[in-house]
Amino acid sequence: MKYLIILSLLLVSSTAFAQASMIATDSLMSHVRFLSSDALKGRETDSEGNAAAAAYILQRFEDYGLMPAGKESYRQPFHFYSRFPKKTYKATNLLAMVKGTEVPDSVIVISAHYDHVGERGGEVYNGADDNASGVGALLELARYFQANPTPYSLLFAAWDAEEVGLRGANHFVDEPTVPLEHIILNINMDMIGRNAKEQIYICGAGHYPELRAPLDRIAQKAPIQVRFGHEAPTPTRSDDWTYASDHGEFHKKGIPFLYFGVEDHEDYHQPTDDADRIMPVFYTAVAEVIRKAILHFARP
Ligand SMILES: [Zn+2]
């Protein structure tokens, strides 16, 4: 009997340890490896590689049992005209929903862009950190919250055409598939997979100070450095990330945002932004911080 008690205590504590991260490193990394493989040729908007990335994300949304959050499906297709290069692009946002258990009309948009810059001079720009890392976390968070829904609804958005000027998020806020006034927060992830100093930045709480205190509590318990900044009220101009990625489109509409990202590294927008340079333990810890932030903010 005594033996059994000790054994069960051991089992309980080992389970607790295993649950220290609810997001699986292997799953995160397999998404990153696929999305940043040479076969996808850098996922440039309106290319075959980009369509293959979209197909991969759609298959996961379906496999995980998520509800479509486009008008009729997960897809939100759109066109836009770019002046540099002069071209009309076809693009597609991918939208999925986990309906809230108590206040479904309050929605948090959790997002990451899946496009990257494609090929240049015959070299594939793989975009492992930028932004296969964000999409990997988006997929694993979607899977987790589908199994563990929150009081508020969560809309998971994989944006297209970020690299051409935040076009996917811009299209979504212009033609939102849920009323814009229902969206209480955007949590955006762009480059979250590596940092030599093991630092992740959160930008947004400077603009929306009411978001800061719970993040401080989560940061204190994190095994990585969680820093705040790159924003008002104390940015230098070049250092301000307020409009550096898709969250900027939400901020323009007055919707609070939190952007999670690392400082630029030597492989940023280089053909060497590869999956083997992602730091799996750091990356998982960042995804875990984001999971905890969502748990906190997705309730009354
Ligand atoms: Zn990016």
mmCIF file of C-alpha atoms and ligand atoms in Angstrom:
data_model
loop_
_atom_site.group_PDB
_atom_site.id
_atom_site.type_symbol
_atom_site.label_atom_id
_atom_site.label_comp_id
_atom_site.label_asym_id
_atom_site.label_seq_id
_atom_site.Cartn_x
_atom_site.Cartn_y
_atom_site.Cartn_z
ATOM 1 C CA MET A 1 0.000 0.000 0.000
ATOM 2 C CA LYS A 2 2.732 2.370 1.011
ATOM 3 C CA TYR A 3 4.579 1.401 -2.128
ATOM 4 C CA LEU A 4 1.489 2.119 -4.198
ATOM 5 C CA ILE A 5 1.105 5.555 -2.656
ATOM 6 C CA ILE A 6 4.710 6.425 -3.408
ATOM 7 C CA LEU A 7 4.329 5.084 -6.918
ATOM 8 C CA SER A 8 1.212 7.125 -7.546
ATOM 9 C CA LEU A 9 2.892 10.226 -6.117
ATOM 10 C CA LEU A 10 5.736 9.664 -8.535
ATOM 11 C CA LEU A 11 3.280 9.290 -11.379
ATOM 12 C CA VAL A 12 1.457 12.476 -10.431
ATOM 13 C CA SER A 13 4.666 14.478 -10.206
ATOM 14 C CA SER A 14 6.060 13.129 -13.461
ATOM 15 C CA THR A 15 2.770 14.003 -15.176
ATOM 16 C CA ALA A 16 2.958 17.504 -13.702
ATOM 17 C CA PHE A 17 6.480 17.814 -15.066
ATOM 18 C CA ALA A 18 5.469 16.555 -18.501
ATOM 19 C CA GLN A 19 2.684 19.139 -18.511
ATOM 20 C CA ALA A 20 5.069 22.013 -17.791
ATOM 21 C CA SER A 21 4.705 22.748 -21.497
ATOM 22 C CA MET A 22 1.342 22.002 -23.067
ATOM 23 C CA ILE A 23 2.765 22.720 -26.508
ATOM 24 C CA ALA A 24 4.841 19.903 -28.015
ATOM 25 C CA THR A 25 8.261 20.831 -29.371
ATOM 26 C CA ASP A 26 8.207 18.019 -31.959
ATOM 27 C CA SER A 27 4.921 19.241 -33.410
ATOM 28 C CA LEU A 28 6.111 22.863 -33.578
ATOM 29 C CA MET A 29 9.310 21.821 -35.311
ATOM 30 C CA SER A 30 7.639 19.535 -37.829
ATOM 31 C CA HIS A 31 5.406 22.432 -38.966
ATOM 32 C CA VAL A 32 8.468 24.676 -39.286
ATOM 33 C CA ARG A 33 10.469 22.051 -41.198
ATOM 34 C CA PHE A 34 7.700 21.503 -43.723
ATOM 35 C CA LEU A 35 6.828 25.167 -44.243
ATOM 36 C CA SER A 36 10.462 26.249 -44.604
ATOM 37 C CA SER A 37 11.545 23.323 -46.815
ATOM 38 C CA ASP A 38 13.041 24.104 -50.242
ATOM 39 C CA ALA A 39 10.001 22.440 -51.841
ATOM 40 C CA LEU A 40 7.861 25.445 -50.819
ATOM 41 C CA LYS A 41 10.308 27.827 -52.487
ATOM 42 C CA GLY A 42 9.950 30.604 -49.933
ATOM 43 C CA ARG A 43 6.105 30.808 -49.953
ATOM 44 C CA GLU A 44 5.898 34.024 -51.964
ATOM 45 C CA THR A 45 2.333 35.335 -52.273
ATOM 46 C CA ASP A 46 0.591 34.118 -55.454
ATOM 47 C CA SER A 47 3.033 31.238 -56.047
ATOM 48 C CA GLU A 48 2.756 27.438 -56.001
ATOM 49 C CA GLY A 49 4.880 27.189 -52.858
ATOM 50 C CA ASN A 50 2.577 29.636 -51.092
ATOM 51 C CA ALA A 51 -0.442 27.534 -52.155
ATOM 52 C CA ALA A 52 1.264 24.405 -50.804
ATOM 53 C CA ALA A 53 1.803 26.156 -47.468
ATOM 54 C CA ALA A 54 -1.872 27.169 -47.429
ATOM 55 C CA ALA A 55 -2.934 23.578 -48.196
ATOM 56 C CA TYR A 56 -0.817 22.316 -45.287
ATOM 57 C CA ILE A 57 -2.371 24.819 -42.850
ATOM 58 C CA LEU A 58 -5.922 24.081 -44.090
ATOM 59 C CA GLN A 59 -5.381 20.346 -43.637
ATOM 60 C CA ARG A 60 -4.320 20.927 -40.021
ATOM 61 C CA PHE A 61 -7.300 23.207 -39.297
ATOM 62 C CA GLU A 62 -9.518 20.400 -40.586
ATOM 63 C CA ASP A 63 -7.657 17.586 -38.780
ATOM 64 C CA TYR A 64 -7.814 19.484 -35.489
ATOM 65 C CA GLY A 65 -11.568 19.954 -35.891
ATOM 66 C CA LEU A 66 -11.610 23.762 -36.045
ATOM 67 C CA MET A 67 -14.659 25.643 -37.288
ATOM 68 C CA PRO A 68 -14.197 27.615 -40.532
ATOM 69 C CA ALA A 69 -14.234 31.393 -39.949
ATOM 70 C CA GLY A 70 -14.176 32.673 -43.510
ATOM 71 C CA LYS A 71 -17.506 33.449 -45.199
ATOM 72 C CA GLU A 72 -18.113 29.875 -46.386
ATOM 73 C CA SER A 73 -14.896 28.047 -45.587
ATOM 74 C CA TYR A 74 -11.537 28.619 -43.945
ATOM 75 C CA ARG A 75 -10.426 30.643 -46.959
ATOM 76 C CA GLN A 76 -10.685 34.407 -47.352
ATOM 77 C CA PRO A 77 -9.436 35.114 -50.887
ATOM 78 C CA PHE A 78 -8.587 38.658 -52.001
ATOM 79 C CA HIS A 79 -6.766 40.624 -54.698
ATOM 80 C CA PHE A 80 -4.584 43.665 -54.435
ATOM 81 C CA TYR A 81 -2.483 45.814 -56.699
ATOM 82 C CA SER A 82 1.112 46.477 -55.797
ATOM 83 C CA ARG A 83 3.243 49.261 -57.294
ATOM 84 C CA PHE A 84 6.594 47.627 -56.360
ATOM 85 C CA PRO A 85 6.596 45.302 -58.239
ATOM 86 C CA LYS A 86 3.773 46.534 -60.532
ATOM 87 C CA LYS A 87 1.470 43.575 -60.299
ATOM 88 C CA THR A 88 -1.986 42.392 -59.249
ATOM 89 C CA TYR A 89 -1.637 39.640 -56.680
ATOM 90 C CA LYS A 90 -4.070 36.895 -55.722
ATOM 91 C CA ALA A 91 -3.847 36.059 -52.012
ATOM 92 C CA THR A 92 -5.747 34.092 -49.375
ATOM 93 C CA ASN A 93 -6.100 34.461 -45.607
ATOM 94 C CA LEU A 94 -6.885 31.249 -43.703
ATOM 95 C CA LEU A 95 -9.349 31.658 -40.835
ATOM 96 C CA ALA A 96 -10.532 29.196 -38.176
ATOM 97 C CA MET A 97 -12.562 29.612 -34.995
ATOM 98 C CA VAL A 98 -12.802 28.096 -31.555
ATOM 99 C CA LYS A 99 -16.129 29.344 -30.252
ATOM 100 C CA GLY A 100 -16.129 30.794 -26.737
ATOM 101 C CA THR A 101 -17.898 28.837 -24.005
ATOM 102 C CA GLU A 102 -19.432 31.843 -22.192
ATOM 103 C CA VAL A 103 -19.106 35.070 -24.179
ATOM 104 C CA PRO A 104 -18.688 33.939 -27.792
ATOM 105 C CA ASP A 105 -19.257 37.471 -29.133
ATOM 106 C CA SER A 106 -15.974 38.584 -27.579
ATOM 107 C CA VAL A 107 -13.210 37.493 -29.922
ATOM 108 C CA ILE A 108 -9.419 37.406 -29.716
ATOM 109 C CA VAL A 109 -7.714 37.184 -33.108
ATOM 110 C CA ILE A 110 -4.542 35.060 -32.848
ATOM 111 C CA SER A 111 -2.422 35.480 -35.936
ATOM 112 C CA ALA A 112 0.745 34.774 -37.913
ATOM 113 C CA HIS A 113 1.593 35.392 -41.563
ATOM 114 C CA TYR A 114 2.416 32.324 -43.675
ATOM 115 C CA ASP A 115 3.850 34.019 -46.758
ATOM 116 C CA HIS A 116 7.529 34.850 -47.189
ATOM 117 C CA VAL A 117 9.681 36.467 -49.880
ATOM 118 C CA GLY A 118 10.177 33.511 -52.263
ATOM 119 C CA GLU A 119 13.310 33.050 -54.358
ATOM 120 C CA ARG A 120 15.950 35.557 -55.409
ATOM 121 C CA GLY A 121 18.934 34.901 -57.644
ATOM 122 C CA GLY A 122 18.088 31.198 -57.730
ATOM 123 C CA GLU A 123 18.196 30.894 -53.935
ATOM 124 C CA VAL A 124 15.249 29.889 -51.784
ATOM 125 C CA TYR A 125 14.538 32.237 -48.912
ATOM 126 C CA ASN A 126 13.116 29.582 -46.591
ATOM 127 C CA GLY A 127 11.700 31.856 -43.906
ATOM 128 C CA ALA A 128 11.921 29.394 -41.019
ATOM 129 C CA ASP A 129 11.857 32.041 -38.322
ATOM 130 C CA ASP A 130 10.036 34.544 -40.587
ATOM 131 C CA ASN A 131 7.430 33.210 -40.227
ATOM 132 C CA ALA A 132 7.111 29.438 -40.264
ATOM 133 C CA SER A 133 7.788 29.764 -36.527
ATOM 134 C CA GLY A 134 4.684 31.907 -35.985
ATOM 135 C CA VAL A 135 2.523 29.578 -38.075
ATOM 136 C CA GLY A 136 3.794 26.493 -36.220
ATOM 137 C CA ALA A 137 2.763 28.084 -32.922
ATOM 138 C CA LEU A 138 -0.556 29.209 -34.428
ATOM 139 C CA LEU A 139 -1.355 25.603 -35.401
ATOM 140 C CA GLU A 140 -0.375 24.116 -32.046
ATOM 141 C CA LEU A 141 -2.267 26.803 -30.119
ATOM 142 C CA ALA A 142 -5.317 26.164 -32.302
ATOM 143 C CA ARG A 143 -5.068 22.450 -31.571
ATOM 144 C CA TYR A 144 -4.692 23.097 -27.823
ATOM 145 C CA PHE A 145 -7.592 25.560 -27.549
ATOM 146 C CA GLN A 146 -9.900 23.432 -29.686
ATOM 147 C CA ALA A 147 -9.514 20.816 -26.917
ATOM 148 C CA ASN A 148 -9.590 23.463 -24.141
ATOM 149 C CA PRO A 149 -11.939 26.251 -25.251
ATOM 150 C CA THR A 150 -11.941 29.578 -23.411
ATOM 151 C CA PRO A 151 -14.912 31.768 -22.340
ATOM 152 C CA TYR A 152 -14.209 34.198 -25.223
ATOM 153 C CA SER A 153 -13.951 33.038 -28.827
ATOM 154 C CA LEU A 154 -10.553 32.613 -30.498
ATOM 155 C CA LEU A 155 -10.170 33.332 -34.207
ATOM 156 C CA PHE A 156 -6.974 31.800 -35.604
ATOM 157 C CA ALA A 157 -5.737 33.704 -38.658
ATOM 158 C CA ALA A 158 -2.900 32.738 -40.988
ATOM 159 C CA TRP A 159 -2.341 35.873 -43.078
ATOM 160 C CA ASP A 160 -1.071 35.964 -46.625
ATOM 161 C CA ALA A 161 0.909 38.842 -48.191
ATOM 162 C CA GLU A 162 2.463 40.318 -45.063
ATOM 163 C CA GLU A 163 5.785 40.702 -46.854
ATOM 164 C CA VAL A 164 4.097 42.822 -49.561
ATOM 165 C CA GLY A 165 2.855 45.313 -46.945
ATOM 166 C CA LEU A 166 0.577 43.720 -44.306
ATOM 167 C CA ARG A 167 -2.000 43.084 -47.040
ATOM 168 C CA GLY A 168 -3.708 40.052 -45.480
ATOM 169 C CA ALA A 169 -4.414 41.720 -42.154
ATOM 170 C CA ASN A 170 -5.372 44.906 -43.986
ATOM 171 C CA HIS A 171 -7.946 42.989 -46.032
ATOM 172 C CA PHE A 172 -9.314 41.265 -42.927
ATOM 173 C CA VAL A 173 -9.920 44.480 -40.980
ATOM 174 C CA ASP A 174 -11.564 46.008 -44.086
ATOM 175 C CA GLU A 175 -13.793 42.969 -44.641
ATOM 176 C CA PRO A 176 -13.896 41.270 -41.261
ATOM 177 C CA THR A 177 -15.697 37.926 -40.982
ATOM 178 C CA VAL A 178 -16.779 38.803 -37.438
ATOM 179 C CA PRO A 179 -17.930 42.320 -36.490
ATOM 180 C CA LEU A 180 -14.833 44.418 -35.832
ATOM 181 C CA GLU A 181 -16.342 45.723 -32.594
ATOM 182 C CA HIS A 182 -16.409 42.143 -31.249
ATOM 183 C CA ILE A 183 -12.618 41.883 -31.544
ATOM 184 C CA ILE A 184 -11.127 42.788 -28.183
ATOM 185 C CA LEU A 185 -7.489 41.925 -28.913
ATOM 186 C CA ASN A 186 -5.061 40.787 -31.610
ATOM 187 C CA ILE A 187 -2.187 38.545 -30.550
ATOM 188 C CA ASN A 188 0.271 38.454 -33.454
ATOM 189 C CA MET A 189 3.330 36.208 -33.813
ATOM 190 C CA ASP A 190 6.094 36.969 -36.303
ATOM 191 C CA MET A 191 9.598 35.525 -35.767
ATOM 192 C CA ILE A 192 9.431 33.703 -32.449
ATOM 193 C CA GLY A 193 11.830 30.786 -32.998
ATOM 194 C CA ARG A 194 15.324 31.924 -32.052
ATOM 195 C CA ASN A 195 17.368 34.487 -30.186
ATOM 196 C CA ALA A 196 20.969 34.123 -29.035
ATOM 197 C CA LYS A 197 20.141 35.878 -25.755
ATOM 198 C CA GLU A 198 16.912 33.878 -25.293
ATOM 199 C CA GLN A 199 14.857 37.066 -25.305
ATOM 200 C CA ILE A 200 11.352 37.439 -26.680
ATOM 201 C CA TYR A 201 9.834 40.903 -26.970
ATOM 202 C CA ILE A 202 6.214 41.801 -26.415
ATOM 203 C CA CYS A 203 5.170 45.005 -28.140
ATOM 204 C CA GLY A 204 1.738 46.537 -27.532
ATOM 205 C CA ALA A 205 1.430 47.018 -23.782
ATOM 206 C CA GLY A 206 2.965 50.487 -24.177
ATOM 207 C CA HIS A 207 -0.031 51.504 -26.289
ATOM 208 C CA TYR A 208 -2.490 49.523 -24.170
ATOM 209 C CA PRO A 209 -1.082 49.658 -20.606
ATOM 210 C CA GLU A 210 -3.991 47.694 -19.132
ATOM 211 C CA LEU A 211 -2.465 44.602 -20.794
ATOM 212 C CA ARG A 212 0.839 44.859 -18.926
ATOM 213 C CA ALA A 213 0.302 43.500 -15.377
ATOM 214 C CA PRO A 214 -0.819 39.957 -16.312
ATOM 215 C CA LEU A 215 2.043 39.710 -18.798
ATOM 216 C CA ASP A 216 4.517 40.678 -16.055
ATOM 217 C CA ARG A 217 3.233 37.779 -13.940
ATOM 218 C CA ILE A 218 3.561 35.329 -16.836
ATOM 219 C CA ALA A 219 7.021 36.704 -17.675
ATOM 220 C CA GLN A 220 8.318 36.155 -14.137
ATOM 221 C CA LYS A 221 7.656 32.418 -14.353
ATOM 222 C CA ALA A 222 8.991 31.943 -17.888
ATOM 223 C CA PRO A 223 12.289 30.084 -18.433
ATOM 224 C CA ILE A 224 13.278 32.717 -21.037
ATOM 225 C CA GLN A 225 13.625 36.509 -20.864
ATOM 226 C CA VAL A 226 10.353 38.224 -21.706
ATOM 227 C CA ARG A 227 11.001 41.882 -22.490
ATOM 228 C CA PHE A 228 8.713 44.781 -23.294
ATOM 229 C CA GLY A 229 9.420 47.561 -25.719
ATOM 230 C CA HIS A 230 9.968 48.556 -29.342
ATOM 231 C CA GLU A 231 6.921 50.787 -29.076
ATOM 232 C CA ALA A 232 5.480 53.947 -27.640
ATOM 233 C CA PRO A 233 5.996 55.653 -25.293
ATOM 234 C CA THR A 234 9.781 55.221 -25.592
ATOM 235 C CA PRO A 235 10.717 54.086 -29.095
ATOM 236 C CA THR A 236 13.287 55.619 -31.312
ATOM 237 C CA ARG A 237 11.732 55.812 -34.733
ATOM 238 C CA SER A 238 13.621 52.919 -36.354
ATOM 239 C CA ASP A 239 13.120 50.861 -33.252
ATOM 240 C CA ASP A 240 9.321 51.111 -33.178
ATOM 241 C CA TRP A 241 7.613 47.838 -34.119
ATOM 242 C CA THR A 242 4.057 49.219 -33.884
ATOM 243 C CA TYR A 243 3.547 48.776 -37.643
ATOM 244 C CA ALA A 244 6.280 46.169 -38.226
ATOM 245 C CA SER A 245 3.846 43.305 -38.829
ATOM 246 C CA ASP A 246 0.138 42.572 -39.208
ATOM 247 C CA HIS A 247 -0.858 43.773 -35.725
ATOM 248 C CA GLY A 248 -0.335 47.319 -37.090
ATOM 249 C CA GLU A 249 -3.568 47.009 -39.078
ATOM 250 C CA PHE A 250 -5.508 46.263 -35.884
ATOM 251 C CA HIS A 251 -3.850 49.146 -34.046
ATOM 252 C CA LYS A 252 -4.929 51.508 -36.873
ATOM 253 C CA LYS A 253 -8.523 50.465 -36.155
ATOM 254 C CA GLY A 254 -8.049 51.112 -32.441
ATOM 255 C CA ILE A 255 -8.044 47.396 -31.561
ATOM 256 C CA PRO A 256 -5.530 46.506 -28.821
ATOM 257 C CA PHE A 257 -2.674 44.253 -29.887
ATOM 258 C CA LEU A 258 0.185 42.252 -28.471
ATOM 259 C CA TYR A 259 2.973 41.410 -30.862
ATOM 260 C CA PHE A 260 5.438 38.648 -29.960
ATOM 261 C CA GLY A 261 8.755 38.673 -31.828
ATOM 262 C CA VAL A 262 12.527 38.537 -31.527
ATOM 263 C CA GLU A 263 15.026 41.179 -32.552
ATOM 264 C CA ASP A 264 16.414 40.767 -36.084
ATOM 265 C CA HIS A 265 19.213 38.237 -36.490
ATOM 266 C CA GLU A 266 21.840 37.769 -39.201
ATOM 267 C CA ASP A 267 19.559 35.397 -41.163
ATOM 268 C CA TYR A 268 16.590 37.817 -41.266
ATOM 269 C CA HIS A 269 15.394 37.985 -44.910
ATOM 270 C CA GLN A 270 18.361 35.838 -45.989
ATOM 271 C CA PRO A 271 18.372 32.422 -47.709
ATOM 272 C CA THR A 272 19.910 31.085 -44.477
ATOM 273 C CA ASP A 273 16.742 31.552 -42.387
ATOM 274 C CA ASP A 274 16.514 27.749 -42.083
ATOM 275 C CA ALA A 275 14.770 25.306 -39.756
ATOM 276 C CA ASP A 276 18.057 24.022 -38.303
ATOM 277 C CA ARG A 277 18.730 27.493 -36.888
ATOM 278 C CA ILE A 278 15.498 27.513 -34.898
ATOM 279 C CA MET A 279 16.074 26.975 -31.158
ATOM 280 C CA PRO A 280 13.451 24.343 -30.242
ATOM 281 C CA VAL A 281 13.552 24.808 -26.456
ATOM 282 C CA PHE A 282 13.361 28.613 -26.705
ATOM 283 C CA TYR A 283 10.658 28.400 -29.382
ATOM 284 C CA THR A 284 8.526 26.086 -27.226
ATOM 285 C CA ALA A 285 8.954 28.388 -24.216
ATOM 286 C CA VAL A 286 7.736 31.351 -26.296
ATOM 287 C CA ALA A 287 4.694 29.385 -27.480
ATOM 288 C CA GLU A 288 3.987 28.518 -23.857
ATOM 289 C CA VAL A 289 4.137 32.192 -22.788
ATOM 290 C CA ILE A 290 1.656 32.989 -25.563
ATOM 291 C CA ARG A 291 -0.636 30.120 -24.512
ATOM 292 C CA LYS A 292 -0.693 31.514 -20.967
ATOM 293 C CA ALA A 293 -1.375 35.032 -22.245
ATOM 294 C CA ILE A 294 -4.332 33.740 -24.274
ATOM 295 C CA LEU A 295 -5.665 31.828 -21.235
ATOM 296 C CA HIS A 296 -5.526 35.056 -19.245
ATOM 297 C CA PHE A 297 -7.061 37.425 -21.783
ATOM 298 C CA ALA A 298 -9.758 35.093 -23.164
ATOM 299 C CA ARG A 299 -12.064 35.414 -20.177
ATOM 300 C CA PRO A 300 -14.162 38.135 -18.555
HETATM 301 ZN ZN ZN B 1 7.512 38.259 -40.882
#
